[in-house]
Amino acid sequence: MQTIGYYNGTIAPLEELMIPANDRSNYYADGVYDAAYGRNHKIFALDEHIDRFFKSLSMIRIEPNLTKEELKTLLQSLVDRLDSDEFCLYWHMTRGTALRGHAFPKGVTPNLLVTVRPHKLLDTASCRYKLWSVEDNRYYFCNIKTINLLPNVLANQTAKDHGCDEAIFVRNGYVTEGSHSNMAILKNGRFITAPLTNLILPGVTRLHTLAICREKGIPVEERAFSFAELMDADEVIMMASSVQGVAISHINGTPVGGKDTKTYETIRSAYRQKYLSETE
Amino acid sequence: MQTIGYYNGTIAPLEELMIPANDRSNYYADGVYDAAYGRNHKIFALDEHIDRFFKSLSMIRIEPNLTKEELKTLLQSLVDRLDSDEFCLYWHMTRGTALRGHAFPKGVTPNLLVTVRPHKLLDTASCRYKLWSVEDNRYYFCNIKTINLLPNVLANQTAKDHGCDEAIFVRNGYVTEGSHSNMAILKNGRFITAPLTNLILPGVTRLHTLAICREKGIPVEERAFSFAELMDADEVIMMASSVQGVAISHINGTPVGGKDTKTYETIRSAYRQKYLSETE
C-alpha cells in the first residue's frame, strides 16, 4: 500500500480512513501520540518511542488496552504493508468515543489510530535550516506528547510565513524547544540543551544525541540557555526524529553558528551512522 | 431525529457520524468551537455565540467558507430537525483535511461539524454546585475558544474525583475561570468577575449577567480576584450557557457563600426570565 491508515482494527489507505465524530480527539484533543521513522521496514528507536508513549498515556490517565509488546507487533505489521523504503510511522491513542462531556466517559475503551507514510529523510550534510523565534505561550505540561498542538501549528506557520523551516519557542528569555523539535547549541566545544522539565518534550533524538556526545567525549550541559546565548552560539542544532540533527544558519534573518562545523559534523555523522546501521 | 450530526453537508444521527482521520482536529486540535442552548427550536443568544465563533476563527487564522448569516440559517435548520423540546447545539470548524504536517495545508477548505442533542437545563433555583480548585497551567490564549481542551478535561475530572461539579482554575493566586465556565463573586452587594484578558474565555453568560446586574443597579467590578476573596465571598456564582448562573455551596470541601441569597436570586431569576421569554 502507498499510505496506511489503521483505526481500532480497520485498515484502509490513510486518505480514505474514517473515524467517529464522537472520538474525543475531535472535541477535546483528549489523547497522546508518538511518531518514529525508519527504512527497510525497520523502525528506528521504537522502544524509546513506545516507552515515551506509555508514559504520556499514564500522565493523562488513559489506560491502554494493549501492552507495549502488542503495540510493537501491530506497528511492525503495518509498516510491513507499506510499499515505500523509507517511512514515517505515527500513532495516537484517545480516551474513547462518547457524547461530548468534559469528564472522562464511563465504560469506553481507548481508540488507537496508526498511520504509515513514505518519508525521505533530509540530507543534513548539505543543508542548514532557518528558524524564527516566537513567544512560548503554551501550557505547562509540554513534557507530555498530547495532540493539543494548535500553539505549535501557529508557531510553525509563523516561521513559514517568514521563510523559515521551524519555529523556536522562547519563554521568559530562555529557549525551550521548537514546534516539533528540541534545540541545542555548541559553545566552546560544549553541547548545551534545555533540561527535562515540564517546559519541553523529552525528545528521543535529544536523548540519542546526548549519548553520542558522551561517547565522543563532547562535554554536555543540560541547562536552560538564553536567547542571547543562542544567537552567540558557535553552532545551533535542531533535533527531531524527522530530521535527526540539522544545523541552523539563520534565526530571525540573522546569521548564526557556523563556527564549529567540526564538532557538529562529528555528532551529525555519528547519528546518521547509528540510524543507517540500525535500519540496515 | 433524536440526535443530529452534521459534517460538511452530510447529516446523520450523531452516534453514526464519521469524519476523515485526516481532519486536522484529529492530529492538531486545529479548530475552534462554540455551543448554545435553547428550547422550542429557538436558539438562545445565537448572535453572541456566532460573533465569538467568528472572532475565534480569525484569531487562529481560519477563513470561514460561509457567512455568519449562512451559518445561522444552517444551525437553525438542524435544530428544527430535533425531536426534543430543549437542546444543546455545538459546532466547530477546523482548518481542513490533509496529510499530517504542522504548517497550514494549502488548497484545503475548512470542515464544519455541528451536533444537536437534547439538554434539560438545570433548575438552579433549588440546587448549589460544589467546586474543586486546580492550578491553572493552561496556555496563554484562553480567550480563544479552541478545541485544545485536554487541560480542561483533566481539571474537570479532578473535580469529579473529589465529588464536585466543576473545577475552578487558579493562576498565581488569582481565580481565572472554570473548566467550562466563568466565575464571579458577590461581596458587599457588588458583583466581581475576572476581566477580559487572554486568561479567560469571554463568556456569553458572563456578558448577559453583567448586563442584568447593571439593569438591576448591582455595582459590577471586572477585576482579578484572589482565591482568598473567593473563599470569603458572600456568594460564589458559576456562569455557563449550559447552566446559566448557579450558586456555589462548597469549594474544596469548605462551605462558601450563602450570605447574599437576595442579590443572587435577583440575578438568577432575571437571567432565567430572559431565557424563557426569548425562547417562548
Coordinates of C-alpha atoms in Angstrom, one line a residue:
Chain A
M1 CA 0.0 0.0 0.0
Q2 CA 1.1 3.6 -0.6
T3 CA -0.2 5.0 2.6
I4 CA -1.7 3.1 5.5
G5 CA -4.4 4.1 8.0
Y6 CA -5.4 1.9 10.9
Y7 CA -8.2 2.6 13.4
N8 CA -9.3 0.1 16.0
G9 CA -8.6 -2.9 13.7
T10 CA -9.8 -1.3 10.4
I11 CA -7.1 -0.8 7.8
A12 CA -7.5 1.5 4.8
P13 CA -5.5 3.9 2.6
L14 CA -5.0 6.8 5.0
E15 CA -6.8 9.3 2.8
E16 CA -9.9 7.1 3.0
L17 CA -9.8 6.2 6.7
M18 CA -12.8 7.5 8.7
I19 CA -13.3 7.8 12.5
P20 CA -16.4 8.6 14.5
A21 CA -17.1 12.3 15.1
N22 CA -17.5 11.4 18.8
D23 CA -13.9 10.2 19.1
R24 CA -12.7 12.5 21.9
S25 CA -9.8 13.6 19.8
N26 CA -12.3 15.6 17.8
Y27 CA -13.9 17.6 20.7
Y28 CA -11.1 17.7 23.3
A29 CA -7.8 16.6 21.8
D30 CA -8.1 14.0 24.6
G31 CA -5.2 11.8 23.6
V32 CA -1.4 11.4 23.2
Y33 CA 0.7 10.5 20.2
D34 CA 4.2 9.4 19.1
A35 CA 6.0 9.1 15.8
A36 CA 9.0 7.2 14.6
Y37 CA 10.9 6.9 11.3
G38 CA 12.8 4.1 9.5
R39 CA 13.7 2.3 6.3
N40 CA 13.8 -1.2 5.0
H41 CA 10.6 -1.8 7.1
K42 CA 12.7 -1.3 10.2
I43 CA 11.5 1.2 12.8
F44 CA 14.3 3.3 14.3
A45 CA 14.4 3.6 18.1
L46 CA 10.9 2.0 18.5
D47 CA 11.4 1.0 22.2
E48 CA 12.2 4.6 23.2
H49 CA 9.1 5.9 21.4
I50 CA 6.9 3.2 22.9
D51 CA 8.2 3.9 26.4
R52 CA 7.5 7.6 26.0
F53 CA 4.1 6.9 24.6
F54 CA 3.1 4.8 27.5
K55 CA 4.4 7.5 29.9
S56 CA 2.3 10.1 28.1
L57 CA -0.8 7.9 28.4
S58 CA -0.2 7.4 32.1
M59 CA 0.2 11.2 32.7
I60 CA -3.2 11.9 31.2
R61 CA -4.8 8.9 32.8
I62 CA -5.6 6.8 29.8
E63 CA -5.3 3.1 30.4
P64 CA -4.1 1.4 27.3
N65 CA -6.0 -1.7 26.1
L66 CA -2.9 -3.3 24.7
T67 CA 0.6 -4.0 26.0
K68 CA 3.8 -2.4 24.8
E69 CA 4.7 -5.7 23.0
E70 CA 1.3 -5.9 21.4
L71 CA 1.6 -2.4 20.1
K72 CA 5.1 -3.0 18.8
T73 CA 3.8 -6.1 16.9
L74 CA 0.9 -4.2 15.5
L75 CA 3.1 -1.2 14.4
Q76 CA 5.6 -3.5 12.7
S77 CA 2.8 -5.4 10.9
L78 CA 1.5 -2.1 9.5
V79 CA 5.0 -0.9 8.4
D80 CA 5.4 -4.2 6.6
R81 CA 2.5 -3.4 4.4
L82 CA 4.0 -0.1 3.1
D83 CA 5.5 -0.2 -0.4
S84 CA 8.0 2.6 0.3
D85 CA 11.6 2.1 1.5
E86 CA 11.6 5.0 4.0
F87 CA 8.7 5.9 6.1
C88 CA 7.1 7.9 8.8
L89 CA 5.1 6.0 11.4
Y90 CA 2.6 7.9 13.6
W91 CA 0.2 6.6 16.2
H92 CA -2.1 8.1 18.8
M93 CA -4.5 6.9 21.4
T94 CA -7.5 8.8 22.6
R95 CA -9.7 8.3 25.7
G96 CA -12.6 6.8 23.7
T97 CA -15.8 7.5 21.8
A98 CA -18.6 9.2 23.7
L99 CA -21.1 12.0 23.5
R100 CA -19.4 15.3 24.4
G101 CA -18.8 16.0 28.1
H102 CA -15.6 17.2 29.8
A103 CA -15.3 14.4 32.4
F104 CA -13.9 11.0 31.5
P105 CA -16.7 9.0 29.9
K106 CA -17.6 5.7 31.6
G107 CA -17.4 2.3 30.0
V108 CA -15.4 3.2 27.0
T109 CA -12.2 1.8 25.6
P110 CA -9.4 3.9 24.1
N111 CA -9.2 4.4 20.4
L112 CA -5.9 3.6 18.5
L113 CA -5.1 5.4 15.3
V114 CA -1.9 4.5 13.3
T115 CA -0.7 6.0 10.0
V116 CA 2.3 5.0 7.9
R117 CA 3.5 7.2 5.0
P118 CA 6.6 7.4 2.8
H119 CA 9.1 9.9 4.2
K120 CA 12.6 10.6 2.8
L121 CA 15.0 11.8 5.5
L122 CA 16.6 15.1 4.9
D123 CA 20.3 15.1 3.8
T124 CA 21.5 17.2 6.7
A125 CA 25.1 17.0 5.4
S126 CA 24.4 19.6 2.8
C127 CA 21.8 22.0 4.2
R128 CA 21.1 24.2 7.1
Y129 CA 17.8 25.3 8.5
K130 CA 16.4 28.8 9.3
L131 CA 14.5 29.4 12.5
W132 CA 12.0 32.1 13.6
S133 CA 11.5 32.8 17.2
V134 CA 8.1 33.1 18.9
E135 CA 6.9 33.6 22.4
D136 CA 6.3 30.4 24.2
N137 CA 2.7 30.9 25.4
R138 CA 1.9 27.2 25.6
Y139 CA 0.6 25.2 28.6
Y140 CA 2.9 24.0 31.4
F141 CA 3.0 20.3 30.5
C142 CA 5.0 20.3 27.3
N143 CA 6.6 17.1 28.6
I144 CA 3.5 15.2 27.7
K145 CA 3.1 14.4 24.0
T146 CA -0.5 15.4 23.7
I147 CA -2.4 16.2 20.5
N148 CA -3.2 19.7 21.9
L149 CA -0.9 21.2 19.2
L150 CA -2.6 24.3 17.9
P151 CA 0.0 26.6 19.5
N152 CA 2.7 24.5 17.8
V153 CA 0.8 24.8 14.5
L154 CA 0.5 28.6 14.7
A155 CA 4.2 28.9 15.7
N156 CA 5.3 26.7 12.8
Q157 CA 3.2 28.7 10.3
T158 CA 4.6 32.0 11.6
A159 CA 8.0 30.6 10.9
K160 CA 6.9 29.5 7.4
D161 CA 5.4 33.0 6.8
H162 CA 8.9 34.4 7.4
G163 CA 10.6 31.9 5.0
C164 CA 11.9 29.7 7.8
D165 CA 11.8 26.0 8.4
E166 CA 10.9 25.8 12.0
A167 CA 9.8 28.0 15.0
I168 CA 11.8 28.3 18.1
F169 CA 9.9 28.9 21.4
V170 CA 11.3 31.4 23.9
R171 CA 9.8 31.7 27.4
N172 CA 10.9 34.5 29.7
G173 CA 14.0 35.0 27.6
Y174 CA 15.1 31.3 27.6
V175 CA 14.9 28.9 24.7
T176 CA 12.6 26.0 25.4
E177 CA 12.2 24.0 22.1
G178 CA 10.9 24.1 18.6
S179 CA 7.4 23.5 17.4
H180 CA 8.2 19.8 16.7
S181 CA 11.8 19.6 17.8
N182 CA 14.3 20.1 20.6
M183 CA 17.1 22.7 20.3
A184 CA 20.8 22.7 21.4
I185 CA 23.8 24.9 21.0
L186 CA 27.5 24.3 20.8
K187 CA 29.7 26.8 22.7
N188 CA 33.4 26.4 23.2
G189 CA 33.2 22.7 22.4
R190 CA 30.3 22.1 24.8
F191 CA 26.9 20.7 23.8
I192 CA 24.2 22.6 25.7
T193 CA 20.4 21.8 25.7
A194 CA 17.4 22.6 27.8
P195 CA 16.9 20.3 30.8
L196 CA 14.0 17.8 31.1
T197 CA 11.3 19.8 32.8
N198 CA 7.6 20.4 32.1
L199 CA 8.6 23.0 29.5
I200 CA 10.0 20.7 26.8
L201 CA 9.3 17.3 25.3
P202 CA 11.8 14.6 26.2
G203 CA 12.9 14.0 22.6
V204 CA 14.2 10.7 21.5
T205 CA 16.7 12.4 19.2
R206 CA 17.8 14.6 22.0
L207 CA 18.4 11.5 24.1
H208 CA 20.5 9.8 21.4
T209 CA 22.4 13.0 20.6
L210 CA 23.4 13.4 24.3
A211 CA 24.6 9.7 24.3
I212 CA 26.6 10.3 21.1
C213 CA 28.2 13.4 22.7
R214 CA 29.2 11.4 25.7
E215 CA 30.6 8.6 23.6
K216 CA 32.7 11.1 21.6
G217 CA 34.0 13.0 24.6
I218 CA 32.0 16.2 23.9
P219 CA 31.0 17.7 27.3
V220 CA 27.3 18.2 27.7
E221 CA 25.3 20.6 29.8
E222 CA 21.5 20.1 30.3
R223 CA 20.6 23.6 31.4
A224 CA 18.4 26.4 30.3
F225 CA 20.1 28.7 27.8
S226 CA 19.0 32.2 26.9
F227 CA 18.0 33.7 23.5
A228 CA 21.2 35.8 23.7
E229 CA 23.3 32.6 24.1
L230 CA 21.5 31.1 21.2
M231 CA 22.4 34.0 18.9
D232 CA 26.0 34.0 20.1
A233 CA 26.5 30.2 19.9
D234 CA 29.2 28.5 17.8
E235 CA 26.5 26.2 16.3
V236 CA 22.8 25.9 16.8
I237 CA 21.3 22.4 16.3
M238 CA 17.7 21.4 15.8
M239 CA 16.9 17.8 16.8
A240 CA 13.8 15.8 15.8
S241 CA 13.1 12.2 14.7
S242 CA 12.0 13.6 11.3
V243 CA 15.4 15.2 10.6
Q244 CA 17.7 13.8 13.2
G245 CA 20.1 16.7 13.8
V246 CA 20.3 19.7 11.5
A247 CA 22.4 22.8 11.9
I248 CA 20.9 26.3 11.8
S249 CA 22.1 29.1 9.5
H250 CA 19.8 31.9 10.4
I251 CA 17.5 33.0 13.3
N252 CA 15.0 35.8 12.6
G253 CA 17.0 36.6 9.5
T254 CA 20.3 37.0 11.3
P255 CA 23.2 34.5 10.5
V256 CA 24.1 32.3 13.4
G257 CA 26.5 29.4 14.1
G258 CA 28.9 28.1 11.5
K259 CA 31.8 28.4 13.9
D260 CA 32.2 24.8 15.0
T261 CA 31.4 22.7 12.0
K262 CA 33.9 20.0 13.2
T263 CA 32.0 19.2 16.4
Y264 CA 28.7 19.5 14.6
E265 CA 29.8 17.1 11.9
T266 CA 31.1 14.6 14.5
I267 CA 27.7 14.5 16.1
R268 CA 25.7 14.6 12.8
S269 CA 27.6 11.8 11.1
A270 CA 27.6 9.6 14.2
Y271 CA 23.8 9.9 14.4
R272 CA 23.3 9.2 10.8
Q273 CA 25.6 6.1 11.0
K274 CA 23.7 4.9 14.0
Y275 CA 20.4 5.2 12.1
L276 CA 21.8 3.5 9.0
S277 CA 23.3 0.6 10.8
E278 CA 20.1 0.0 12.9
T279 CA 17.9 0.1 9.8
E280 CA 20.2 -2.0 7.6
Chain B
M1 CA -34.3 12.9 15.0
Q2 CA -33.1 12.2 18.5
T3 CA -29.6 13.4 18.0
I4 CA -28.2 15.2 14.9
G5 CA -24.7 15.2 13.5
Y6 CA -23.7 17.3 10.5
Y7 CA -20.4 17.3 8.7
N8 CA -19.7 19.3 5.6
G9 CA -23.2 18.7 4.3
T10 CA -23.8 15.1 5.5
I11 CA -26.5 14.6 8.1
A12 CA -26.7 11.5 10.3
P13 CA -27.6 10.5 13.9
L14 CA -24.6 11.9 15.9
E15 CA -23.6 8.4 17.1
E16 CA -23.2 7.3 13.5
L17 CA -21.5 10.3 12.0
M18 CA -18.0 9.7 10.7
I19 CA -15.2 12.2 9.8
P20 CA -11.9 11.7 7.9
A21 CA -8.9 10.7 10.1
N22 CA -7.0 13.4 8.3
D23 CA -9.3 16.2 9.6
R24 CA -6.8 18.4 11.4
S25 CA -9.0 18.3 14.6
N26 CA -7.7 14.8 15.0
Y27 CA -3.9 15.5 14.8
Y28 CA -3.6 19.1 16.0
A29 CA -6.9 20.3 17.6
D30 CA -6.6 22.8 14.8
G31 CA -10.0 24.4 15.1
V32 CA -12.4 26.4 17.3
Y33 CA -15.9 25.8 18.5
D34 CA -18.9 27.3 20.2
A35 CA -22.1 26.0 21.8
A36 CA -25.5 27.4 22.5
Y37 CA -28.7 26.2 24.2
G38 CA -32.4 26.7 23.7
R39 CA -35.9 25.3 23.7
N40 CA -38.9 25.3 21.4
H41 CA -36.4 25.2 18.5
K42 CA -35.3 28.7 19.4
I43 CA -31.6 29.2 19.9
F44 CA -30.8 31.5 22.9
A45 CA -28.3 34.3 22.3
L46 CA -27.2 32.9 18.9
D47 CA -25.8 36.2 17.6
E48 CA -23.4 36.5 20.5
H49 CA -22.2 32.9 20.0
I50 CA -21.8 33.4 16.3
D51 CA -19.8 36.6 16.8
R52 CA -17.5 35.0 19.3
F53 CA -17.1 32.0 16.9
F54 CA -16.0 34.2 14.0
K55 CA -13.6 36.1 16.3
S56 CA -12.1 32.7 17.4
L57 CA -11.7 31.7 13.7
S58 CA -10.0 34.9 12.9
M59 CA -7.6 34.7 15.9
I60 CA -6.3 31.3 14.7
R61 CA -6.3 32.4 11.0
I62 CA -9.0 30.1 9.7
E63 CA -11.0 31.8 6.9
P64 CA -14.6 30.5 7.1
N65 CA -16.2 29.3 3.9
L66 CA -19.6 30.6 4.9
T67 CA -21.0 33.9 6.3
K68 CA -22.5 34.5 9.7
E69 CA -26.0 34.5 8.2
E70 CA -25.4 31.3 6.3
L71 CA -24.1 29.6 9.4
K72 CA -27.1 30.8 11.4
T73 CA -29.5 29.5 8.8
L74 CA -27.8 26.2 8.8
L75 CA -27.8 25.9 12.6
Q76 CA -31.5 26.7 12.8
S77 CA -32.3 24.2 10.1
L78 CA -30.5 21.5 12.1
V79 CA -32.2 22.5 15.4
D80 CA -35.5 22.3 13.6
R81 CA -34.9 18.6 12.9
L82 CA -34.5 17.6 16.6
D83 CA -37.5 15.9 18.3
S84 CA -36.6 17.3 21.8
D85 CA -38.0 20.5 23.3
E86 CA -34.8 21.6 24.9
F87 CA -31.4 21.2 23.3
C88 CA -27.7 21.7 23.2
L89 CA -26.2 22.9 19.9
Y90 CA -22.5 22.6 19.3
W91 CA -20.4 23.4 16.3
H92 CA -16.8 23.6 15.4
M93 CA -14.7 24.5 12.3
T94 CA -11.3 23.1 11.6
R95 CA -8.6 24.2 9.2
G96 CA -9.3 21.3 6.8
T97 CA -8.4 17.8 5.8
A98 CA -4.8 17.0 4.9
L99 CA -1.9 14.6 5.5
R100 CA -0.3 15.5 8.8
G101 CA 2.1 18.4 8.8
H102 CA 2.3 21.3 11.3
A103 CA 2.1 24.3 8.8
F104 CA -1.2 25.3 7.3
P105 CA -2.0 22.9 4.4
K106 CA -2.5 24.6 1.1
G107 CA -5.6 24.3 -1.1
V108 CA -8.0 23.0 1.6
T109 CA -11.3 24.3 2.8
P110 CA -12.4 24.3 6.4
N111 CA -14.5 21.5 7.9
L112 CA -17.7 22.3 9.7
L113 CA -19.1 19.9 12.3
V114 CA -22.5 20.5 14.0
T115 CA -24.2 18.5 16.7
V116 CA -27.6 18.9 18.3
R117 CA -28.7 16.9 21.3
P118 CA -31.4 17.0 23.9
H119 CA -30.4 19.0 27.0
K120 CA -32.5 19.8 30.0
L121 CA -31.4 23.0 31.8
L122 CA -30.6 22.6 35.5
D123 CA -33.1 24.0 37.9
T124 CA -30.7 26.4 39.6
A125 CA -33.4 27.7 42.0
S126 CA -33.1 24.5 44.0
C127 CA -29.5 23.5 43.9
R128 CA -26.0 24.7 44.5
Y129 CA -22.8 23.4 43.0
K130 CA -19.5 22.3 44.5
L131 CA -16.2 23.3 43.1
W132 CA -12.6 22.0 43.3
S133 CA -9.7 24.2 42.7
V134 CA -6.8 23.3 40.4
E135 CA -3.7 25.2 39.3
D136 CA -4.2 27.0 36.0
N137 CA -1.4 25.5 33.9
R138 CA -3.0 26.2 30.6
Y139 CA -1.8 28.2 27.6
Y140 CA -1.9 32.0 27.4
F141 CA -4.8 32.3 24.9
C142 CA -7.7 31.1 26.9
N143 CA -9.7 33.9 25.2
I144 CA -9.9 31.8 22.0
K145 CA -12.4 29.0 22.1
T146 CA -10.2 26.3 20.7
I147 CA -10.7 22.6 20.9
N148 CA -7.3 22.2 22.7
L149 CA -9.3 21.2 25.8
L150 CA -7.3 18.4 27.4
P151 CA -6.2 20.6 30.4
N152 CA -9.9 21.5 30.9
V153 CA -10.8 17.8 30.7
L154 CA -8.2 16.8 33.3
A155 CA -9.3 19.7 35.6
N156 CA -13.0 18.7 35.3
Q157 CA -12.2 15.1 36.0
T158 CA -10.2 16.0 39.1
A159 CA -13.2 18.0 40.4
K160 CA -15.4 14.9 39.7
D161 CA -12.9 12.7 41.5
H162 CA -13.5 14.9 44.6
G163 CA -17.3 14.7 44.3
C164 CA -17.5 18.2 42.8
D165 CA -19.4 19.6 39.9
E166 CA -16.8 21.8 38.3
A167 CA -13.2 22.8 38.5
I168 CA -12.0 26.3 39.2
F169 CA -8.7 27.4 37.8
V170 CA -6.3 29.5 40.0
R171 CA -3.3 31.1 38.4
N172 CA -0.7 32.8 40.7
G173 CA -3.3 33.0 43.5
Y174 CA -6.0 34.6 41.3
V175 CA -9.2 32.9 40.1
T176 CA -9.4 32.8 36.3
E177 CA -12.4 30.7 35.3
G178 CA -13.9 27.2 35.4
S179 CA -13.1 24.3 33.1
H180 CA -16.2 25.2 31.0
S181 CA -17.5 28.3 32.8
N182 CA -16.7 31.8 34.1
M183 CA -16.7 32.6 37.8
A184 CA -18.0 35.6 39.8
I185 CA -18.4 36.6 43.4
L186 CA -20.7 38.8 45.3
K187 CA -19.2 40.9 48.1
N188 CA -20.9 43.7 50.0
G189 CA -23.6 43.8 47.2
R190 CA -21.0 44.1 44.4
F191 CA -20.7 41.6 41.5
I192 CA -17.0 40.9 40.8
T193 CA -15.7 38.9 37.9
A194 CA -12.3 38.5 36.2
P195 CA -11.6 41.0 33.4
L196 CA -11.5 40.0 29.7
T197 CA -7.8 39.2 29.1
N198 CA -6.0 36.3 27.4
L199 CA -6.6 34.3 30.7
I200 CA -10.3 33.7 30.4
L201 CA -13.0 33.0 27.8
P202 CA -15.3 35.9 27.1
G203 CA -18.4 34.0 28.2
V204 CA -21.8 34.9 26.7
T205 CA -23.5 34.1 30.0
R206 CA -20.9 36.4 31.8
L207 CA -21.8 39.2 29.3
H208 CA -25.5 38.8 29.9
T209 CA -25.1 38.6 33.7
L210 CA -23.1 41.8 33.7
A211 CA -25.9 43.5 31.7
I212 CA -28.5 42.2 34.2
C213 CA -26.5 43.5 37.1
R214 CA -26.3 46.9 35.5
E215 CA -30.1 46.9 34.8
K216 CA -30.8 45.9 38.4
G217 CA -28.5 48.5 39.9
I218 CA -26.0 46.0 41.2
P219 CA -22.5 47.5 41.0
V220 CA -20.1 45.5 38.9
E221 CA -16.3 45.2 39.0
E222 CA -14.4 43.5 36.2
R223 CA -11.1 42.8 38.0
A224 CA -9.0 39.9 39.1
F225 CA -10.0 38.4 42.4
S226 CA -7.9 36.2 44.6
F227 CA -8.6 32.7 45.9
A228 CA -8.8 34.2 49.4
E229 CA -11.5 36.6 48.2
L230 CA -13.3 33.7 46.6
M231 CA -13.4 31.8 49.9
D232 CA -14.6 34.8 51.8
A233 CA -17.2 36.0 49.3
D234 CA -20.9 36.5 50.2
E235 CA -21.8 34.3 47.2
V236 CA -19.9 32.5 44.5
I237 CA -21.6 32.2 41.1
M238 CA -20.6 29.9 38.2
M239 CA -21.7 31.1 34.8
A240 CA -22.1 29.0 31.7
S241 CA -24.5 28.7 28.8
S242 CA -25.2 25.1 30.0
V243 CA -26.4 26.2 33.4
Q244 CA -26.8 29.9 33.1
G245 CA -25.9 31.0 36.7
V246 CA -25.6 28.6 39.6
A247 CA -24.5 29.4 43.2
I248 CA -21.7 27.5 44.9
S249 CA -22.1 25.8 48.2
H250 CA -18.6 24.3 48.7
I251 CA -15.1 24.8 47.4
N252 CA -12.5 22.1 48.2
G253 CA -15.0 20.7 50.7
T254 CA -15.3 24.0 52.6
P255 CA -18.7 25.8 52.8
V256 CA -18.7 29.1 50.9
G257 CA -21.2 31.8 50.1
G258 CA -24.9 31.7 51.2
K259 CA -24.6 35.2 52.7
D260 CA -26.4 37.2 50.0
T261 CA -29.1 35.0 48.6
K262 CA -31.2 38.0 47.8
T263 CA -28.8 39.5 45.3
Y264 CA -28.0 36.1 43.8
E265 CA -31.7 35.4 43.4
T266 CA -32.3 38.7 41.7
I267 CA -29.6 37.9 39.1
R268 CA -30.6 34.2 38.7
S269 CA -34.3 34.8 38.3
A270 CA -33.8 37.7 35.9
Y271 CA -31.5 35.6 33.8
R272 CA -34.0 32.7 33.7
Q273 CA -36.8 35.1 32.8
K274 CA -34.7 36.5 29.9
Y275 CA -34.0 32.9 28.7
L276 CA -37.7 31.9 29.0
S277 CA -39.0 34.9 27.2
E278 CA -36.5 34.8 24.4
T279 CA -37.2 31.1 23.7
E280 CA -41.0 31.3 24.1

